[in-house]
Short mmCIF file of C-alpha atoms in Angstrom, two decimals:
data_model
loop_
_atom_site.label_atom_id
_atom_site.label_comp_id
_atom_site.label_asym_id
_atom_site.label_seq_id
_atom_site.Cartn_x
_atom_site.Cartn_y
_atom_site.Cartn_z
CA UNK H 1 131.39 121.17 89.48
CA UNK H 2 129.70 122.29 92.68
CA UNK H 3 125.46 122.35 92.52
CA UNK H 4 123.30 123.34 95.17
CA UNK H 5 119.51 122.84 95.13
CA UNK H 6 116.88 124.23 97.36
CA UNK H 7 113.26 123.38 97.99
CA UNK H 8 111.79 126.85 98.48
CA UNK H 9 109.59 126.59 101.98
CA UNK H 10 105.99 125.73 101.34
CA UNK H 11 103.81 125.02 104.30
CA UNK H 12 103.41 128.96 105.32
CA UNK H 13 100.43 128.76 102.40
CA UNK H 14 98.42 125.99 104.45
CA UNK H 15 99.20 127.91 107.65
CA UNK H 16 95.57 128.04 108.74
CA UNK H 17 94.86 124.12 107.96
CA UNK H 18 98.56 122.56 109.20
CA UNK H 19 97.74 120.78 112.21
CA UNK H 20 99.25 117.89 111.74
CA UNK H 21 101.28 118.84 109.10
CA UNK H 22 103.44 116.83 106.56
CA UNK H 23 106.48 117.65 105.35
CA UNK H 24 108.07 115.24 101.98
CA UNK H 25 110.81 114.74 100.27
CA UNK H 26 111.45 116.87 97.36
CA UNK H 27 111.67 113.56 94.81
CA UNK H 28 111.97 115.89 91.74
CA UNK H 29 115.35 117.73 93.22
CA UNK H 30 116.46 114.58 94.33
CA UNK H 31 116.24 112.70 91.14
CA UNK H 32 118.33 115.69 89.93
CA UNK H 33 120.89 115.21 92.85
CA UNK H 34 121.47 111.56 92.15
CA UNK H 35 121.78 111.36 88.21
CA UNK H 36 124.43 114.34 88.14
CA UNK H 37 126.40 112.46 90.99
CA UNK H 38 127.33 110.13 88.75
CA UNK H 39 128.96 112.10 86.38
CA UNK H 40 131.17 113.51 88.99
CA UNK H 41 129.48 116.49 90.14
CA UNK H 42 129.61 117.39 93.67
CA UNK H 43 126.01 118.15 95.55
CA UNK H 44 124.03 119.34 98.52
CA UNK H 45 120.22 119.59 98.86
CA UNK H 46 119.25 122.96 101.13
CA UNK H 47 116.00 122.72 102.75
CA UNK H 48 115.43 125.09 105.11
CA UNK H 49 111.37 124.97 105.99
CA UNK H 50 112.02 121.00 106.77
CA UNK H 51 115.51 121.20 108.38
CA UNK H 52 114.00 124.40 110.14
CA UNK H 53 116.70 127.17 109.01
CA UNK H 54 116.53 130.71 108.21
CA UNK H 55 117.17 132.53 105.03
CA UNK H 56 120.46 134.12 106.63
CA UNK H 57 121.38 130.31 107.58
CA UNK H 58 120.70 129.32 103.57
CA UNK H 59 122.96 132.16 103.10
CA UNK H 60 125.94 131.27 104.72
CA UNK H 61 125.39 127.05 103.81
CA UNK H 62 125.29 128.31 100.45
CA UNK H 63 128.79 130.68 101.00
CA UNK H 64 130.48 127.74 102.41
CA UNK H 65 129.76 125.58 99.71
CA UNK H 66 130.43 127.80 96.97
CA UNK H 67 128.55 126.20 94.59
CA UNK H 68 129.03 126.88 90.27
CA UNK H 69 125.53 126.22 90.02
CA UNK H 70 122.39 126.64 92.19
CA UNK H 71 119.07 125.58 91.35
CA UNK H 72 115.55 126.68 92.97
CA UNK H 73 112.46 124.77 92.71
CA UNK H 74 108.74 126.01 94.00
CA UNK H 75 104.86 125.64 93.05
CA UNK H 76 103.24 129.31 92.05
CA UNK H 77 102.07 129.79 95.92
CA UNK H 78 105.66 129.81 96.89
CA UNK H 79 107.21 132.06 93.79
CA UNK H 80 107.54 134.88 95.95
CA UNK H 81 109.67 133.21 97.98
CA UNK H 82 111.77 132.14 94.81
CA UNK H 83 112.06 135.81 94.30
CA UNK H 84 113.58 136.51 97.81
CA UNK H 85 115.77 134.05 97.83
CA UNK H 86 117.15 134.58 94.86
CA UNK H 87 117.72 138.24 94.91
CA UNK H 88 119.41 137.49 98.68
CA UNK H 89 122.00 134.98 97.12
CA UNK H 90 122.86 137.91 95.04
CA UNK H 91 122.71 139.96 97.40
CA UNK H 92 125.38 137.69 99.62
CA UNK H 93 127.46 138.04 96.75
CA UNK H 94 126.84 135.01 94.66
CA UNK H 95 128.44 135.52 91.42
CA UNK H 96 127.58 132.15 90.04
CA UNK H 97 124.73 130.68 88.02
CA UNK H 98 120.75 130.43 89.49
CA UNK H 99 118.45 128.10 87.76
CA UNK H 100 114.73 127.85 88.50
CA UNK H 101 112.45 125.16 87.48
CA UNK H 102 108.92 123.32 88.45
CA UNK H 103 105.42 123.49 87.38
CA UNK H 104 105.35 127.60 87.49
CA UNK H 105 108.90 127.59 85.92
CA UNK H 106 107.56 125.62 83.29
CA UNK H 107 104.17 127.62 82.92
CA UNK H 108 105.64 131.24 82.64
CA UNK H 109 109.51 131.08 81.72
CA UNK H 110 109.79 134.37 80.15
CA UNK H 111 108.16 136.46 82.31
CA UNK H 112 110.09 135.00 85.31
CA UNK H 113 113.11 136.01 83.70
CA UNK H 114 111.73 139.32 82.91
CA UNK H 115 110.51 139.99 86.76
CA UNK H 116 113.47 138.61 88.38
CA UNK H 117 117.16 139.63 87.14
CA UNK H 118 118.79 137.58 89.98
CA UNK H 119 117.15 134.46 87.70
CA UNK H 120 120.20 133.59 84.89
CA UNK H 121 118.05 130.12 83.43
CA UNK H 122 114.05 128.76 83.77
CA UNK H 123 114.30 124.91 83.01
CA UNK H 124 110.86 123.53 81.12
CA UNK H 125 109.70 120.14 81.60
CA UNK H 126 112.03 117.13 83.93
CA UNK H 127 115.26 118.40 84.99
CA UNK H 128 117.93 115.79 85.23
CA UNK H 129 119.39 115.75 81.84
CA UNK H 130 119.16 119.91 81.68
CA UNK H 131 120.91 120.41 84.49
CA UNK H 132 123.52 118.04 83.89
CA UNK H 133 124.16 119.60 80.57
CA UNK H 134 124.49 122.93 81.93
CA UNK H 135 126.87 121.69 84.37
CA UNK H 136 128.95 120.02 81.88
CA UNK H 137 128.92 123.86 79.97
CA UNK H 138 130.05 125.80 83.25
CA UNK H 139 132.44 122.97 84.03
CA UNK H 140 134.25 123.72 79.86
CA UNK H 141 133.61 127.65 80.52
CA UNK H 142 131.08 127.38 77.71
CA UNK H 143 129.00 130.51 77.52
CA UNK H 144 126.90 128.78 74.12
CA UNK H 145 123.87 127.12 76.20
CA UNK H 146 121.96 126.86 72.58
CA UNK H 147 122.54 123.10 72.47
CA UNK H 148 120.75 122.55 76.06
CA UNK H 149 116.99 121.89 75.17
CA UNK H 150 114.47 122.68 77.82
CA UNK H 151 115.68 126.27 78.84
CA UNK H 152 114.88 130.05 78.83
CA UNK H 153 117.83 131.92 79.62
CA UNK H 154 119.40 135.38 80.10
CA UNK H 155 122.29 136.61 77.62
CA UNK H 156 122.94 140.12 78.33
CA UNK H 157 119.75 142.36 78.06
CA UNK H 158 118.15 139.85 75.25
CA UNK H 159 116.42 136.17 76.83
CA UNK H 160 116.72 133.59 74.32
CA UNK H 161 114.88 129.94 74.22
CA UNK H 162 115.66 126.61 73.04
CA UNK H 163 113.78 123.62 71.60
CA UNK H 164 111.30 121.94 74.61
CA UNK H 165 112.99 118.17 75.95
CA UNK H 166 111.09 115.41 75.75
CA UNK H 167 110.37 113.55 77.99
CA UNK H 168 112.76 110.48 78.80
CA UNK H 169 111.11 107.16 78.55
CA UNK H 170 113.29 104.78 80.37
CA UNK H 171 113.36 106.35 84.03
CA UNK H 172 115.48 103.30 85.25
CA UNK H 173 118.25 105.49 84.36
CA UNK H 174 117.69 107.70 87.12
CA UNK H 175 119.26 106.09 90.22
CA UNK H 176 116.43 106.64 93.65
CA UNK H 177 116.74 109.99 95.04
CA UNK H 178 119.79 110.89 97.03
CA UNK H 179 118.08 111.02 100.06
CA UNK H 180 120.95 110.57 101.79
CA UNK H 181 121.76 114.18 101.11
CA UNK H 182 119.18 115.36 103.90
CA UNK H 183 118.01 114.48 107.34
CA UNK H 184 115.27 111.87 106.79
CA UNK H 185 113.46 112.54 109.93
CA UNK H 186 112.71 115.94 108.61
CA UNK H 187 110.32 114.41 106.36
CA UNK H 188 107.11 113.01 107.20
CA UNK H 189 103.43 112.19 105.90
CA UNK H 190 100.60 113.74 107.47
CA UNK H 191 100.03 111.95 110.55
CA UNK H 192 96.56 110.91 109.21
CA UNK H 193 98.39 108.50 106.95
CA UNK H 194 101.61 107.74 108.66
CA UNK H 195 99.66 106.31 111.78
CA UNK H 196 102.96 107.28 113.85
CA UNK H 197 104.92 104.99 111.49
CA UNK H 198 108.19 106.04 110.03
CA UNK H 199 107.09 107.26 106.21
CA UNK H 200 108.33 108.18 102.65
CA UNK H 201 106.97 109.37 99.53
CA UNK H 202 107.89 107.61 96.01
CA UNK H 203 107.57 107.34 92.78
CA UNK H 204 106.67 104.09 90.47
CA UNK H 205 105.68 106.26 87.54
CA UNK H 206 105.70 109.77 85.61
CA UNK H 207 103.08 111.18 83.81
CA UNK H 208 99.28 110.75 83.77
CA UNK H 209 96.99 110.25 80.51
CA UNK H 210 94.27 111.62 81.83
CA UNK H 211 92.95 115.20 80.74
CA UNK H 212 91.93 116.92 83.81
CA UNK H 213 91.45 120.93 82.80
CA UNK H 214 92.78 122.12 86.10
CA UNK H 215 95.92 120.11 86.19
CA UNK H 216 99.89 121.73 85.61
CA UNK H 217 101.71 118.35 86.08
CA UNK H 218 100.95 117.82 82.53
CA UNK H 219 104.06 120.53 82.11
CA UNK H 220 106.57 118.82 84.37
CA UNK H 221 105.58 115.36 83.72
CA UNK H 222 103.58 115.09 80.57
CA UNK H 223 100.57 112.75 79.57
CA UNK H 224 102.19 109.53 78.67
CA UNK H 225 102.53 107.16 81.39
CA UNK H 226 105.82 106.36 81.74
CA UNK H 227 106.87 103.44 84.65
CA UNK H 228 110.12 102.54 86.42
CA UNK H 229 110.37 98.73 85.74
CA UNK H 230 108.68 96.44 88.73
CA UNK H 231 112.49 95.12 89.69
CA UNK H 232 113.45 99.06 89.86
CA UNK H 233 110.39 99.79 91.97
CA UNK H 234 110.52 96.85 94.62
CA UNK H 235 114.09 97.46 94.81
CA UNK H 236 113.81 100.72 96.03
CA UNK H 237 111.39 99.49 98.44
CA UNK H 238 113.61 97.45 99.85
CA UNK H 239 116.47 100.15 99.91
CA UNK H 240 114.55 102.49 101.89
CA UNK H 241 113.42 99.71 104.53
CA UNK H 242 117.05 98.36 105.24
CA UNK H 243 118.36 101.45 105.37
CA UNK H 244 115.74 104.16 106.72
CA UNK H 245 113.08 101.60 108.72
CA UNK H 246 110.73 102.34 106.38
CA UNK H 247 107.31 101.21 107.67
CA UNK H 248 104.68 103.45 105.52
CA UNK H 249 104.82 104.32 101.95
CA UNK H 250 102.74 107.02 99.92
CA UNK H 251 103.00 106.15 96.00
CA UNK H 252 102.67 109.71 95.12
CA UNK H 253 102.38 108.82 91.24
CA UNK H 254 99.74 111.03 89.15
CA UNK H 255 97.56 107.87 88.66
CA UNK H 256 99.64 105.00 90.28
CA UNK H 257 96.61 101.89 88.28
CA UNK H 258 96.98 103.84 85.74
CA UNK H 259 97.91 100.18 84.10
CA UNK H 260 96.15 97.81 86.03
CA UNK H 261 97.39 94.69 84.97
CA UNK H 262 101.12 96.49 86.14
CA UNK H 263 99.69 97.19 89.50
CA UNK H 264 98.60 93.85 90.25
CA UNK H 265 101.63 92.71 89.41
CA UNK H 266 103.36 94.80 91.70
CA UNK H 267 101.16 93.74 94.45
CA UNK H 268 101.91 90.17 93.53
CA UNK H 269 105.38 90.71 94.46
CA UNK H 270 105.12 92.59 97.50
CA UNK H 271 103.22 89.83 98.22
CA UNK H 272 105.29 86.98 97.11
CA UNK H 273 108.52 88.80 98.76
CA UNK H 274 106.81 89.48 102.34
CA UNK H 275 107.47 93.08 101.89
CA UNK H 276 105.34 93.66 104.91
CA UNK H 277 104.59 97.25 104.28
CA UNK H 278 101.87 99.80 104.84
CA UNK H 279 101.26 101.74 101.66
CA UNK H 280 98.79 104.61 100.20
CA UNK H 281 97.70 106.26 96.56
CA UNK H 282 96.01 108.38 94.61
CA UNK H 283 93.30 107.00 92.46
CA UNK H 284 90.72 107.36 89.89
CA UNK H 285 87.29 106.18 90.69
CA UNK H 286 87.11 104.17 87.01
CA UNK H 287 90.69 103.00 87.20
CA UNK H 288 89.31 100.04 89.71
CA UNK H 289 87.61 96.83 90.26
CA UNK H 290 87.07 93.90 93.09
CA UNK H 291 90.17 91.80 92.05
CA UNK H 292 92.46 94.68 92.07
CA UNK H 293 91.27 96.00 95.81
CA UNK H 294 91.44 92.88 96.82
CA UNK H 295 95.14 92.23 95.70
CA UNK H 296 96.03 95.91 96.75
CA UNK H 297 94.60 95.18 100.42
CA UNK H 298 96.58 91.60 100.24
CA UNK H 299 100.08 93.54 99.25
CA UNK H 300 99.73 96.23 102.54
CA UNK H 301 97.44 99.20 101.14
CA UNK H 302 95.37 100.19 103.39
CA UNK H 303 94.40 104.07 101.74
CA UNK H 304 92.88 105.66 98.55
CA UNK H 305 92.80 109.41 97.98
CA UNK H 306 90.42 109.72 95.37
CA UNK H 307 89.58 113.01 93.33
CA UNK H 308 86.20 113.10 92.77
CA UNK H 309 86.30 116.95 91.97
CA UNK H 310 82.51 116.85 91.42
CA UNK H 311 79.03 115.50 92.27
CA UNK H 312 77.42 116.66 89.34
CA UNK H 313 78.44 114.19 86.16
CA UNK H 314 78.30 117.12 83.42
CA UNK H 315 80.77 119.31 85.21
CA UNK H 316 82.93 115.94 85.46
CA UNK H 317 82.82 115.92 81.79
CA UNK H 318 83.31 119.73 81.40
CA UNK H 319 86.82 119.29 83.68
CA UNK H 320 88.41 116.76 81.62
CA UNK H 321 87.77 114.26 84.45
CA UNK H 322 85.50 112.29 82.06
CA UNK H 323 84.35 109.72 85.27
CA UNK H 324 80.90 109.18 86.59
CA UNK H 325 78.69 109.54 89.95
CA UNK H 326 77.89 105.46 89.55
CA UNK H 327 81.50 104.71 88.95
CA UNK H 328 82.42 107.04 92.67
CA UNK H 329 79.67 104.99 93.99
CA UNK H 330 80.96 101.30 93.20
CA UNK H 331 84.25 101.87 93.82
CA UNK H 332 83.51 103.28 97.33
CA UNK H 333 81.50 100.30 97.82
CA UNK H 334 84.36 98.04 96.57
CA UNK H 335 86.83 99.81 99.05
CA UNK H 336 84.88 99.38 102.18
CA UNK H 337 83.86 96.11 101.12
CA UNK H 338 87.55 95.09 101.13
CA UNK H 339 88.96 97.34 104.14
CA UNK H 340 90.63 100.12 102.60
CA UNK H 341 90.18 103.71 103.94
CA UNK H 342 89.14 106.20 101.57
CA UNK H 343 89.55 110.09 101.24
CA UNK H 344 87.66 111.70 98.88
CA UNK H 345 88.98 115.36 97.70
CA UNK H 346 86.09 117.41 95.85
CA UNK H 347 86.14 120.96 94.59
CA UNK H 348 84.27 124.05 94.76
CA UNK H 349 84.02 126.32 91.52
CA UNK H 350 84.61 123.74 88.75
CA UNK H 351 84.41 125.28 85.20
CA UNK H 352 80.55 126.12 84.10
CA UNK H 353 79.91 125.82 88.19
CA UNK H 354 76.26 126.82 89.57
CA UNK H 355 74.40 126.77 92.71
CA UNK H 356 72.86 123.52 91.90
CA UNK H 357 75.94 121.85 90.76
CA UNK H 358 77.68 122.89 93.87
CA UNK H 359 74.90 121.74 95.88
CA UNK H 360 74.74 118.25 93.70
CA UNK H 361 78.93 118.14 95.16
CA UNK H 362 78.12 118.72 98.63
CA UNK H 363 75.31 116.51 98.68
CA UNK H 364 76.95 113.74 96.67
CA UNK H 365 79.85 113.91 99.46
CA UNK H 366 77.64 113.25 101.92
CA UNK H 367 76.14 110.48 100.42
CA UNK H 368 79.62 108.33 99.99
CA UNK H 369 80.31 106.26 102.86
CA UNK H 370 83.75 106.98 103.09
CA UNK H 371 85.95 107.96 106.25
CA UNK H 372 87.07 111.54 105.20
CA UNK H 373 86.38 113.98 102.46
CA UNK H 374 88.00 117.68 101.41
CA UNK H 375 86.45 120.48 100.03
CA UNK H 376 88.56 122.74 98.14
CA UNK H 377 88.03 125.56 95.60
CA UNK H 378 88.91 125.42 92.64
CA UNK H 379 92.25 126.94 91.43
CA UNK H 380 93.16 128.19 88.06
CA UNK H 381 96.85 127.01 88.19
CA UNK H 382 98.91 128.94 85.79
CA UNK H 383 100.09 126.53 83.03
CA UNK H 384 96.51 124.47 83.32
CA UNK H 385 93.94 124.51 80.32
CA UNK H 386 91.77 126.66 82.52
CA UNK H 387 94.22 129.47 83.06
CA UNK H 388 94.87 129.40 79.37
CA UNK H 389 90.94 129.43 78.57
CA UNK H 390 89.71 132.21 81.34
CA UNK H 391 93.01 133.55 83.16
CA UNK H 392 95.70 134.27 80.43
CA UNK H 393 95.33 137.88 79.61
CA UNK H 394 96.82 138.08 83.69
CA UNK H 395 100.05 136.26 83.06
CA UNK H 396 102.76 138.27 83.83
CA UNK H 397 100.23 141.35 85.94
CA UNK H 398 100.15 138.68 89.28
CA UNK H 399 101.61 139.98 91.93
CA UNK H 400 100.11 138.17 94.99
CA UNK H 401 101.09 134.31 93.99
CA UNK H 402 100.89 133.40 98.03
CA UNK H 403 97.09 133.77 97.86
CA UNK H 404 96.53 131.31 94.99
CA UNK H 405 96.48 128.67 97.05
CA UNK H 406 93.34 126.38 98.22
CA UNK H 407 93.56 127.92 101.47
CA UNK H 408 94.91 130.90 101.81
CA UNK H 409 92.20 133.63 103.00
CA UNK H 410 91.99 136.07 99.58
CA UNK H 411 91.48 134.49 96.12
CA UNK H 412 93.49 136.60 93.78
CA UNK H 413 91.11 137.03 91.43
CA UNK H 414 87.49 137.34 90.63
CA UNK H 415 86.70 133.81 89.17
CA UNK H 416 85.62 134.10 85.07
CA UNK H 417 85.01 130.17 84.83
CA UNK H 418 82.05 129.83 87.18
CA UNK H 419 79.28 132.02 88.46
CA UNK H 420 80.20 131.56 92.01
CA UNK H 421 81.70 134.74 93.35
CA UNK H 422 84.49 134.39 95.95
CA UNK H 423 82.18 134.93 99.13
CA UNK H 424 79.61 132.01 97.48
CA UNK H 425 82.36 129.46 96.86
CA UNK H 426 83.55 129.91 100.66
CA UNK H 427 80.23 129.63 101.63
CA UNK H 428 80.04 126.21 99.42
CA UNK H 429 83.36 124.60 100.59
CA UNK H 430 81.92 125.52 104.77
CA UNK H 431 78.58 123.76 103.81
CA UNK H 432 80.46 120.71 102.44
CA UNK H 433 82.81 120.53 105.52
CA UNK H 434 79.61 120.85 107.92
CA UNK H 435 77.24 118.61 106.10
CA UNK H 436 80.09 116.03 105.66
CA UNK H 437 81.57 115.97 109.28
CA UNK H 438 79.20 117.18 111.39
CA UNK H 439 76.49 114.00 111.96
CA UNK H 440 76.85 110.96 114.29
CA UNK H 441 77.25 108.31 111.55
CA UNK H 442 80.37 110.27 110.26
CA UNK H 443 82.01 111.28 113.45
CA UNK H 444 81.80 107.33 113.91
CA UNK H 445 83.17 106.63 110.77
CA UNK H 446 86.25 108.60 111.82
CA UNK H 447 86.32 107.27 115.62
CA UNK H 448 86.37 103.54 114.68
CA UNK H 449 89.28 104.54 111.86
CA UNK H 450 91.64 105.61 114.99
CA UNK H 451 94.22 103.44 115.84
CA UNK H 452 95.89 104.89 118.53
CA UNK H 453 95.67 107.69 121.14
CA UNK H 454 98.30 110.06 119.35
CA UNK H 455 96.19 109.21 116.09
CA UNK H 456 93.13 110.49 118.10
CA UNK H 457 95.11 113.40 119.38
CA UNK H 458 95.71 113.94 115.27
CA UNK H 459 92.65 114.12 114.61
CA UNK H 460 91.30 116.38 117.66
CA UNK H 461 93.82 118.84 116.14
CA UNK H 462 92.83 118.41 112.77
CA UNK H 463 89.47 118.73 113.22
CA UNK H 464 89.91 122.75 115.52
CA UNK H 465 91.83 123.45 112.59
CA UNK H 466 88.92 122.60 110.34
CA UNK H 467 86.62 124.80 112.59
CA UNK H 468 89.06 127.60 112.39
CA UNK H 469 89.28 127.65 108.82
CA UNK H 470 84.82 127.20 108.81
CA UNK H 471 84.43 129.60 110.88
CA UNK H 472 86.78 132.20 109.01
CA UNK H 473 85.15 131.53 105.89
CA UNK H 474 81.73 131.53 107.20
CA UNK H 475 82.33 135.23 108.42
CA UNK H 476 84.75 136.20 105.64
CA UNK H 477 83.44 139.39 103.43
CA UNK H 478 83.17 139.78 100.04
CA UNK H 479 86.14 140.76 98.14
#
């Protein structure tokens, strides 16, 4: 059987903050690609945002191919995208089966399948083993999809459901991603963190066991923590150096220490097998301590993006995020001690958010000695505990997903979680960017980070885009 997947174009959310973009892999649809290759299906990976084709283009790819099965994947910003694309393979005369999946798949199934006709299945949850089942169905003519867990699906005017699919412990299974199915120089980290180096993103690990209120990945990827084995990992390492030039790599795991005695192990064999790479994380403030920098620097990382969310240490407990102000403070410390960047991302309009616990944010981001910091308001993804709690009488009456994003210019809704009204939290995330950035020690802090003069130019065109964005917010009127 044929199967086409396409990563539904993204970046047009971010347009006001993208100098500099990045543009990565989609790992999830490439998992997918891989693990049904083996079983002799025949596929091709369609992105047109990062290979820079139209819709029409997609069109015609896709009529060439004539794939039995074609699967769409997107984040709620990009749904409406998911929507036009869909309804234009019909309209090019596909006759065949779509498939839709990812974190707003998994949040709202139903109601996707009751807005958009042109949708025949939503997968829930990880995708490899449900779309190799329903492969293995179109490929016997098998119109009885009751036995493929995971799906919401379309049979004549009535949608049906099965049973959810757990998740799969032993990820080894899953060969890398067929990255081979794209261009690889489409791809790129923000130059920020690729430093002009040839970059990937990967995965060591699924799931997070943390309990953050304002996180979806909990529907895609679930709460254990789940780990490709150490041989698995360093393997693919080594794959994507002989054979791409690999020089930077971004560990895009939820919580990458979430074991720490793993990660130090890892490190340890970077180490011991001269891997002689540059490599960056995300990271939890209280996931940390001096031995494990220290290794972490030894092995090649030379980056942290840490989500603080909050400067205020009861709204930290309110979110789920359950870490402290002391614990931000040491492991800050720790990092420059040992020469390893930091990032630190906070947010704006946290549940049970005031004026003084916004103010405690701003001023706490200030305080951190760290190279760079983001200020972001705070979403109310749909499938997160905080949609559920405040936003879940408006599933299904959205109709403006592209301005749910972080940046785009209109919030969609009135926020019911924090007393901050639209116009306030814009004014909030402005101050933070100003206070942050705008003082000598700081604009040295970035300066001496700067390793070259197309880094600097980076920067310079990061930093009008910042200005842009403060200065749109600062005049922006109340909705």
């Amino acid at each position: 059987m044929k199967l086409a997947l396409i990563n539904t174009p993204y970046q047009h959310v971010y347009v006001k903050m993208s100098s500099g973009k990045n543009s990565n892999f989609p790992l999830g649809l490439g998992y997918i690609a891989s693990y049904v290759r083996q079983f002799g299906h025949k596929v091709q990976l369609f992105d047109p945002e990062a290979a820079g084709y139209s819709f029409e283009s997609l069109y015609d790819k896709l009529d060439k191919f004539k794939p039995d099965l074609i699967g769409i994947h997107s984040v709620s910003m990009n749904y409406p995208l998911v929507k036009q694309i869909a309804n234009g393979i019909r309209d090019n005369g596909y006759k065949g089966v779509v498939i839709y999946g990812g974190v707003h798949a998994s949040a709202m199934p139903k109601v996707i399948l009751d807005e958009v006709q042109a949708i025949d299945v939503v997968a829930v949850g990880e995708g490899e083993f449900t779309t190799r089942e329903l492969l293995d169905a179109l490929a016997d003519k098998s119109e009885d999809w009751s036995a493929i867990n995971g799906i919401y699906y379309r049979r004549g005017d009535e949608i049906l459901r099965t049973p959810r699919r757990s998740f799969e412990d032993d990820v080894d299974q899953f060969p890398f991603p067929a990255r081979d199915l794209v261009n690889l120089d489409n791809y790129r980290l923000h130059a920020h963190y690729s430093r002009g180096l040839k970059s990937v993103t990967m995965l060591s690990s699924r799931g997070c066991p943390s309990a953050c209120t304002f996180c979806a990945n909990l529907l895609t990827m679930g709460r254990r923590f789940r780990v490709h084995s150490i041989d698995y990992f360093i393997k693919e390492i080594k794959h994507l150096k002989e054979q791409y030039n690999i020089e930077v790599f971004q560990f895009v795991d939820d919580l990458f220490m979430a074991d720490i005695d793993r990660c130090k192990a890892i490190c340890r064999r970077m180490i011991a097998e001269k891997l002689n790479i540059r490599w960056l994380i995300f990271g939890r403030v209280d996931s940390l301590d001096y031995e494990s920098i220290k290794l972490m620097k030894e092995a090649g990382c030379y980056f942290i993006l840490f989500g603080m969310e909050s400067g205020n240490n009861e709204i930290l407990k309110k979110i789920g995020k359950n870490t402290t102000k002391d614990q931000a403070r040491k492991a800050i410390a720790i990092c420059n001690e040992v020469g390893i960047q930091s990032f630190n991302s906070f947010i704006i309009g946290n549940t049970g958010e005031t004026h003084e616990t916004a103010m405690d944010t701003v001023n706490f981001a200030r305080e951190l000695p760290s190279t760079f910091a983001s200020f972001n308001i705070m979403v109310p993804f749909v499938g997160t505990p905080l949609f559920k709690h405040f936003y879940s009488d408006s599933m299904g009456k959205i109709d403006n997903w592209q301005n749910w994003g972080l940046m785009s210019e209109d919030f969609s809704v009135q926020p019911l979680h924090t007393e901050l009204s639209n116009k306030e939290l814009r004014q909030y995330i402005v101050k933070g960017y100003r206070k942050f950035y705008f003082r000598p020690s700081q604009i040295w802090r970035v300066i001496k980070s700067i390793e070259s003069f197309a880094h600097f130019m980076v920067f310079l065109k990061g930093f009008v885009g910042m200005l842009q964005q403060v200065f749109l917010w600062s005049g922006k009127k109340e909705n």
